[in-house]
Amino acid sequence: MSDCVRYPAPGCIVEYMEGNAPQIALVMEEAGGRLRLLLPNRRETRLNAARLLPWLGPLHPAGLGREDAVRLLESHRKAREEQAAAVPLMEAWELAQGEVHAAPARWFAELFVSGPDADVVAAYGRALLACKSHFRFQPPDFQVFPAEMVEKRLAEQKSQQQREALITGGVAFFRMLWDVACKKRVLPPRPEAGSENATEWPAPDIAARLKDVLLARMRDPESQEHEALWRMLAKGLPDVPHLPLQLLMAWGELPPHYNFWLDRADYAPGDAWWQPHAGEVNALLRAAAEACAPSADTKLPVCDLPFISIDSASTRDVDDAFYVEADGAGFSLTLALACPALFWPFGGLLDKAVLHRGTSIYLPEGNCHMLPEILGTRAFSLLAGEPRPALCVRVGIDAAGKAGACEIFTARARLAANLTYKDSQAVLDAQAAGAGALPDNPAAPHAALLRLGLALARARQKTRIAAGAVIMDRPDPIIRLQGEGAATSVDIESDVPTPDAQMLVAEMMILASAAVAQWAHEHGLPMLHRVQDVALPREYAGVWTAPQDMSRIMRALIPSGLEVQARPHAALGLARYTPVTSPLRRYPDLVNEAQVVHFLRTGTPFRDAVALADLLAALLPALDAAGQVQRFRPRYWKLLYFRQKGDKVWWPGVITEENDTFVSVSLPEQGMFVRGKRRLFDERACPGMAVTVRLGKVQPLYNEIQIMEAATVD
């Protein structure tokens, strides 16, 4: 018997790769490079000699009995496995560094063993094959990786191991969470060391990574970064839109009714997001205080008009106020707008964070302010009795409601009052009724100013309608939440109607934005414009209140958009419209205010048209994302309200659209549109018909609701 074998003759011990692992065998027969091999499991296989690993031997006498041959194979296999486990691989790699680029298994064995036999060489070959991070098998040699390559491959190997552990631990866990989400089982207690539930929960490190995967998928379901991993983890689970969110809520890592839309918008709730920029915020606070100090007359002159603001009772970020005087046969309107743009650090980290927010978001569960609250609801908010930096816009309006020249200046303004829509409407109603006594509320002392403001607003609205304005008078109900978490209950109620007070404020804000747009045009000042350039039928102009009319007209409108180029805004009936009246709540208004302020100071724009276009490219995605939060989150609560009421309640509505397949119904009291199959409705169903509907199959998370039954109201 010879230990040194070059050719696999019968009786030779050989190895080959199968299933990514070396297999040992005994050559029973050889013919033309084709081998018949006996395996340790007593089976035989045929193999091409080219597939053999490059360590052959030892060679045993041919003609061994099958049982003797099997025992011999088992003896060699055991010896090789034991010796392979003891191979000093790292020492071998370090010794080979700088010495050889590649070498056979015998070379490595000879580093540590003098005259190694076939089993020792095979043991080294097996060990080198398994160490893929340091060596690569390129028959008949093993390539030795350099240190930087080893580091890279070790990192890849670790990542692969973590991925496999993640999938192994995550698939069953996700299925358990889905059962919890579907109410098929209760979430088992979180395991303690050695508890019986340990098999149902992944290890802490795996659990942390699974949570990260779910959160990433919830925030950006279109991302391809973890797509393959997600497909493996979610295998066997239903392909529903918000599966990661449901699993996280079932896990208890997110509370019930979690607002994932904020995550998708990357919009931080609360008022802690600005703390990393506290230095810039404090600088703004000092600048605002210094500008409004009594000794600051030369920097910011006083405008001593007794401005008033009108807002909702809950409003804290007051960014506009007005004062109206009779001017011959017309009016003189002066608007005071909060003016953070006087000191705003554009281009700084705080500015970038505010731009990323884009706008304030107002939700039933709480408001998310665009600015730090210490700025937006305090330092720059137009609070009555407190001097504040303001951008003042003065416009003359004739008796027909036509605007004249516009004057713009910066000043310190001190409001006489912060009024509410409800109180202002009560005073206006009393005056309209000819009541001798006015209501005992904070708006009563300003009755004359309110009456004059309403006359101006009516004249302006009439002028805009004559120019084609389309006004939708659609009350927005109030959504109230009670309780927390899974115990949250929803109620929807109609707000106290304040049509005159709201119209007064709306018309003044529209007038201010139109006047500034015209002023900027006359001075060649580039601005951001809100445009809606669409041709509408002349008969669409007017104030609309019927749901079927509003629905019909809305189908003819296109959404308005922000552009640098000034184009008409069809629904407002304006040739150009520059949003500028809400700099505390909307970033485009802050930008436009900065353009005006810089022009007043220097005679030049802060940004040219190209810079504004570049800014808009970054701003629009932020506004779109925040807009999704503002649209979908209140609708979620409305759907939850209907689900909590159950499917036995009948709701009053008005048909707004019908075709051969579906009928759309407006529910004015809840501010909702629902749709049902045509066969559920009377054959007389048509837009404008009053109906009652029964609703069911409500899935707030999936934005789903169906009309289950409908009846015509006689």
Short mmCIF file of C-alpha atoms in Angstrom, two decimals, residues 473-478 492-494 545-548 550 638 642 651-656 665-673 691:
data_model
loop_
_atom_site.label_atom_id
_atom_site.label_comp_id
_atom_site.label_asym_id
_atom_site.label_seq_id
_atom_site.Cartn_x
_atom_site.Cartn_y
_atom_site.Cartn_z
CA ASP A 473 -69.32 76.44 0.86
CA ARG A 474 -68.71 73.07 2.46
CA PRO A 475 -68.71 73.03 6.27
CA ASP A 476 -66.03 70.84 7.83
CA PRO A 477 -67.29 68.82 10.82
CA ILE A 478 -65.34 68.58 14.07
CA ILE A 492 -68.21 63.75 14.79
CA GLU A 493 -70.28 66.87 15.27
CA SER A 494 -71.15 69.92 13.21
CA THR A 545 -73.59 74.65 -1.35
CA ALA A 546 -75.36 71.61 -2.86
CA PRO A 547 -73.15 68.47 -2.73
CA GLN A 548 -74.10 67.36 -6.24
CA MET A 550 -69.85 70.89 -5.87
CA LYS A 638 -64.02 59.25 10.30
CA PHE A 642 -68.51 54.68 11.25
CA TRP A 651 -77.07 57.78 7.47
CA PRO A 652 -78.63 60.68 5.51
CA GLY A 653 -76.90 61.60 2.28
CA VAL A 654 -77.22 63.07 -1.21
CA ILE A 655 -76.38 61.34 -4.47
CA THR A 656 -73.60 63.23 -6.26
CA VAL A 665 -73.17 59.58 -2.10
CA SER A 666 -72.17 62.61 -0.04
CA LEU A 667 -72.69 62.47 3.72
CA PRO A 668 -72.63 66.23 4.47
CA GLU A 669 -72.87 65.92 8.25
CA GLN A 670 -69.70 63.82 8.36
CA GLY A 671 -67.91 65.42 5.41
CA MET A 672 -67.56 62.06 3.65
CA PHE A 673 -68.14 60.55 0.22
CA VAL A 691 -81.10 58.99 0.31
#
